Amino acid sequence: MNRLALSLMLAFFVLCPGPAAAQMIHIWPTPLGKGQPAMVTACLRGSPARAEVEFLGRKTPLQRGARGCYYAVVAAPLDAPLGRQTLRVFADGRQAAAALITVKAMDYGVRRITVHKKFDDLSPAELEKYKKDQAKIAAAYVRRTPERYWSGPFIRPVPGVVVSKFGRRSVVNGVEKLPHSGVDLRAATGEPVKATAAGVVAVALDHYFGGQTIIIDHGQGVVSRYLHLSAMLVKEGQRVAKGQIIAEVGATGRVTGPHLDFGVGVGGARIDPLAWLELSRRYAAALEAN
């Protein structure tokens, strides 16, 4: 079998017996790079009341949309295992189908930055607050709000160009840290920051490294986050609309200058936000078409 035929086979499906067997499963794009999202289309017989997809240990509800099919977004986090990984579709609690997705490595490069030495050693009080803030942020990323607050494609929160890409290995003051989980967009202090989509503010706090930080829950496992703000104009629990001004750009936290660090999470995985902006167009069209 040639490589093209094998890739097409892996992108589609392997049927399993059951009353709600799949007519078709399609994953796009594939292969899937670390830190990247993909859309799953599952056309199921029997119109199950509940359908979900499982990938890399994460279960995500499938949403009924165009042509009577079901749709969801899955993602490969930056620490995902490489090689062929199994994606499973369940209908009313029973496995209806499975597919293989190849997860590939991505070379996002390296960034080296120098910041104030106060960020190297936290006092006991600073460390305690940092741990509490981190727990709150982690909880926001794994929220599974059943409701979908958003409609239509997501938008850029500021128009500026990319000054630091997603996924780059970060060397801070000579010490390697976790890879960059957002994308830095050029913006001046005080520039308005727009909500990338409708949702509910899950987090609004002053983080030791992220500075003034906002996280919005968009529902169905999708969240967006905004770091290093100079002002937060919304509160936790507040509903926001797509395009609403929620903050102002700043240089708070561990930074070298003003910019917006914009991030997106899907199903608990932190992914390339620019890839999500593109995929959200296809995903929204599938969910909202009749």
XYZ file of C-alpha atoms in Angstrom:
290
model
C 0.000 0.000 0.000
C 1.441 3.400 -0.953
C 1.827 6.263 1.567
C -1.096 8.300 0.164
C -3.521 5.387 0.413
C -2.376 4.655 3.971
C -2.874 8.308 5.007
C -6.406 8.331 3.593
C -7.246 5.116 5.395
C -6.002 6.455 8.737
C -7.942 9.703 8.277
C -11.235 7.870 7.988
C -12.663 5.026 10.025
C -12.727 1.484 11.312
C -16.246 0.319 12.046
C -17.231 -1.486 15.210
C -20.399 -3.540 15.630
C -23.308 -1.893 17.413
C -26.768 -0.446 16.947
C -25.410 3.038 16.247
C -22.599 2.119 13.859
C -20.884 4.967 12.036
C -21.578 5.679 8.403
C -18.469 7.872 8.228
C -15.767 9.384 10.427
C -13.477 12.078 9.097
C -10.679 13.940 10.900
C -9.198 17.176 9.569
C -6.336 17.931 9.458
C -4.304 14.763 9.682
C -1.576 13.971 10.580
C -1.965 16.113 13.679
C 0.948 18.137 15.006
C 1.641 18.569 18.722
C -0.211 21.642 19.980
C -2.677 21.564 17.088
C -6.483 21.040 16.949
C -8.496 18.871 14.563
C -12.203 18.633 13.725
C -13.966 15.286 13.925
C -17.029 14.563 11.773
C -19.043 11.464 12.710
C -22.160 10.514 10.760
C -23.932 7.947 12.928
C -26.846 5.644 12.211
C -29.747 5.663 14.599
C -29.590 9.312 15.778
C -28.158 8.565 19.240
C -29.242 10.785 22.125
C -25.658 11.064 23.363
C -22.456 10.879 21.345
C -18.857 11.605 22.310
C -15.336 11.166 21.055
C -12.310 10.011 23.068
C -8.748 10.928 22.104
C -5.553 10.848 24.186
C -7.543 10.124 27.352
C -9.916 13.071 26.915
C -13.631 12.651 26.198
C -15.456 15.397 24.298
C -19.206 15.547 23.512
C -20.119 15.428 19.828
C -22.562 18.128 18.732
C -25.245 17.516 16.117
C -24.886 19.820 13.111
C -24.970 19.883 9.330
C -26.438 16.933 7.388
C -27.473 15.253 10.637
C -23.841 14.439 11.466
C -22.019 15.041 14.741
C -18.981 17.272 15.238
C -16.281 17.899 17.833
C -12.785 19.326 18.110
C -9.936 17.288 19.561
C -6.349 18.386 20.153
C -2.860 17.014 20.648
C -1.228 18.839 23.589
C 2.418 19.809 23.438
C 3.325 16.749 25.530
C 1.252 14.301 23.452
C 2.855 10.950 22.544
C 4.076 10.644 18.974
C 2.898 8.119 16.397
C -0.470 6.502 15.716
C -3.075 7.227 18.391
C -6.594 5.804 18.547
C -9.662 8.024 18.400
C -12.916 6.364 19.482
C -16.522 7.437 18.919
C -19.215 6.413 21.403
C -22.967 6.514 20.823
C -25.273 6.141 23.820
C -22.382 4.707 25.816
C -21.294 2.084 23.281
C -18.311 2.320 20.979
C -19.560 2.910 17.443
C -16.263 3.349 15.603
C -12.563 4.039 15.888
C -9.892 5.712 13.792
C -6.128 6.111 13.880
C -4.560 9.582 13.949
C -0.839 10.080 13.522
C 0.567 12.650 15.976
C 3.728 14.271 14.652
C 6.456 16.405 16.216
C 6.536 20.147 15.556
C 9.626 22.351 15.557
C 8.366 25.633 17.018
C 11.862 26.974 17.699
C 13.396 28.572 20.789
C 13.050 32.003 22.393
C 15.570 33.433 24.866
C 14.486 36.296 27.107
C 15.967 38.165 30.039
C 13.686 39.502 32.783
C 14.082 40.982 36.260
C 15.751 38.576 38.691
C 12.778 38.868 41.083
C 11.053 36.291 38.866
C 13.758 33.712 39.664
C 13.032 33.452 43.395
C 9.578 33.843 44.910
C 9.056 34.670 48.564
C 6.951 32.195 50.616
C 3.927 34.514 50.360
C 4.395 34.957 46.605
C 4.804 31.214 46.134
C 1.618 30.476 48.089
C -0.403 32.945 45.994
C 1.156 31.599 42.809
C 0.075 28.040 43.656
C -3.496 29.154 44.397
C -3.672 31.124 41.151
C -2.243 28.200 39.176
C -4.860 25.839 40.613
C -7.629 28.240 39.620
C -6.235 28.601 36.096
C -5.811 24.830 35.717
C -9.439 24.308 36.795
C -10.613 26.800 34.155
C -8.822 24.884 31.406
C -10.519 21.581 32.253
C -14.045 22.979 32.650
C -16.642 21.172 30.558
C -19.570 23.600 30.417
C -22.242 21.771 28.366
C -23.628 24.975 26.838
C -21.967 26.504 23.761
C -21.906 30.254 24.396
C -20.330 31.206 21.074
C -21.439 31.247 17.453
C -19.529 31.932 14.288
C -15.727 31.959 13.979
C -13.487 33.298 16.734
C -11.714 36.626 16.112
C -8.285 38.046 16.928
C -8.344 40.005 20.208
C -5.918 42.630 18.863
C -4.848 43.241 15.244
C -1.075 43.273 15.860
C 1.375 40.916 14.144
C 2.895 37.887 15.865
C 6.097 38.706 17.758
C 6.515 35.310 19.470
C 4.983 32.104 18.146
C 3.105 29.416 20.015
C 5.032 26.364 21.213
C 8.517 27.873 21.265
C 10.813 26.472 23.938
C 11.362 29.280 26.422
C 14.756 29.997 27.979
C 14.312 32.643 30.681
C 17.435 34.118 32.313
C 19.370 31.140 30.966
C 17.002 28.489 32.380
C 14.686 26.447 30.149
C 11.015 26.743 31.116
C 7.800 25.235 29.740
C 7.094 25.891 26.035
C 5.179 29.061 25.194
C 1.490 28.088 25.430
C 0.154 31.204 23.698
C 1.042 33.585 20.909
C 2.412 37.078 21.569
C 0.701 39.759 19.497
C 2.210 43.213 19.047
C 0.195 45.907 20.836
C 0.824 49.126 22.754
C 0.014 49.754 26.395
C -3.628 50.747 26.746
C -4.727 49.256 23.419
C -8.189 47.643 23.767
C -8.414 43.844 23.965
C -11.535 42.205 22.508
C -13.117 38.923 23.560
C -12.335 36.397 20.835
C -15.847 34.939 21.192
C -18.861 35.044 23.509
C -18.512 33.364 26.884
C -18.343 33.708 30.653
C -15.316 35.115 32.499
C -13.869 32.190 34.464
C -10.720 33.894 35.804
C -9.747 37.523 36.383
C -6.690 37.829 38.630
C -3.202 39.290 39.003
C -0.767 36.417 38.369
C 2.886 36.618 39.406
C 4.210 35.620 35.966
C 1.211 36.249 33.694
C 0.380 39.633 35.217
C -3.229 40.720 35.037
C -4.923 37.680 33.515
C -8.358 36.927 32.082
C -9.697 33.508 31.057
C -13.035 33.177 29.276
C -15.040 29.951 29.215
C -16.711 29.646 25.804
C -18.449 26.391 26.639
C -17.992 22.789 25.487
C -14.382 22.700 26.664
C -13.110 25.777 24.785
C -11.408 28.592 26.733
C -9.337 31.639 25.784
C -6.817 33.523 27.910
C -5.270 37.001 27.867
C -2.065 37.846 29.779
C 0.055 40.849 30.833
C -2.885 43.269 30.833
C -2.680 46.802 32.227
C -6.402 46.876 33.076
C -9.162 44.270 33.388
C -12.598 45.621 32.459
C -14.661 42.512 33.308
C -15.243 40.423 36.437
C -15.440 36.703 37.117
C -18.868 35.303 36.288
C -19.666 38.086 33.821
C -21.117 37.194 30.409
C -19.261 38.777 27.492
C -20.034 39.103 23.784
C -17.698 38.457 20.867
C -15.756 41.629 20.150
C -16.548 43.192 23.525
C -13.631 45.161 24.996
C -12.604 43.194 28.084
C -9.188 44.674 28.924
C -6.286 46.901 27.942
C -2.868 45.732 26.787
C -0.020 46.097 29.256
C 3.332 44.786 30.441
C 2.468 43.259 33.822
C 4.090 40.065 35.066
C 7.197 38.445 33.566
C 7.642 40.369 30.308
C 10.184 42.434 28.425
C 7.666 44.954 27.075
C 3.985 45.568 26.287
C 2.146 43.008 24.162
C -0.808 40.612 24.396
C -0.124 36.954 25.153
C -3.215 35.244 23.717
C -3.958 31.565 24.281
C -6.653 28.973 23.616
C -7.466 25.680 25.307
C -9.571 22.844 23.865
C -10.567 19.911 26.036
C -7.883 20.818 28.571
C -5.098 20.976 25.956
C -3.339 24.271 25.295
C -3.179 24.677 21.539
C -1.959 27.074 18.865
C -4.520 29.904 19.019
C -3.967 30.933 15.390
C -4.673 27.368 14.251
C -7.842 27.468 16.366
C -8.986 30.749 14.777
C -8.741 29.083 11.376
C -10.366 25.804 12.433
C -13.204 27.637 14.217
C -14.486 28.847 10.845
C -14.968 25.303 9.591
C -16.282 24.062 12.944
C -18.834 26.878 13.355
C -20.072 26.414 9.782
C -20.628 22.690 10.390
C -22.489 23.236 13.660
C -24.675 26.064 12.434
C -25.582 24.850 8.926
C -29.083 23.467 8.450
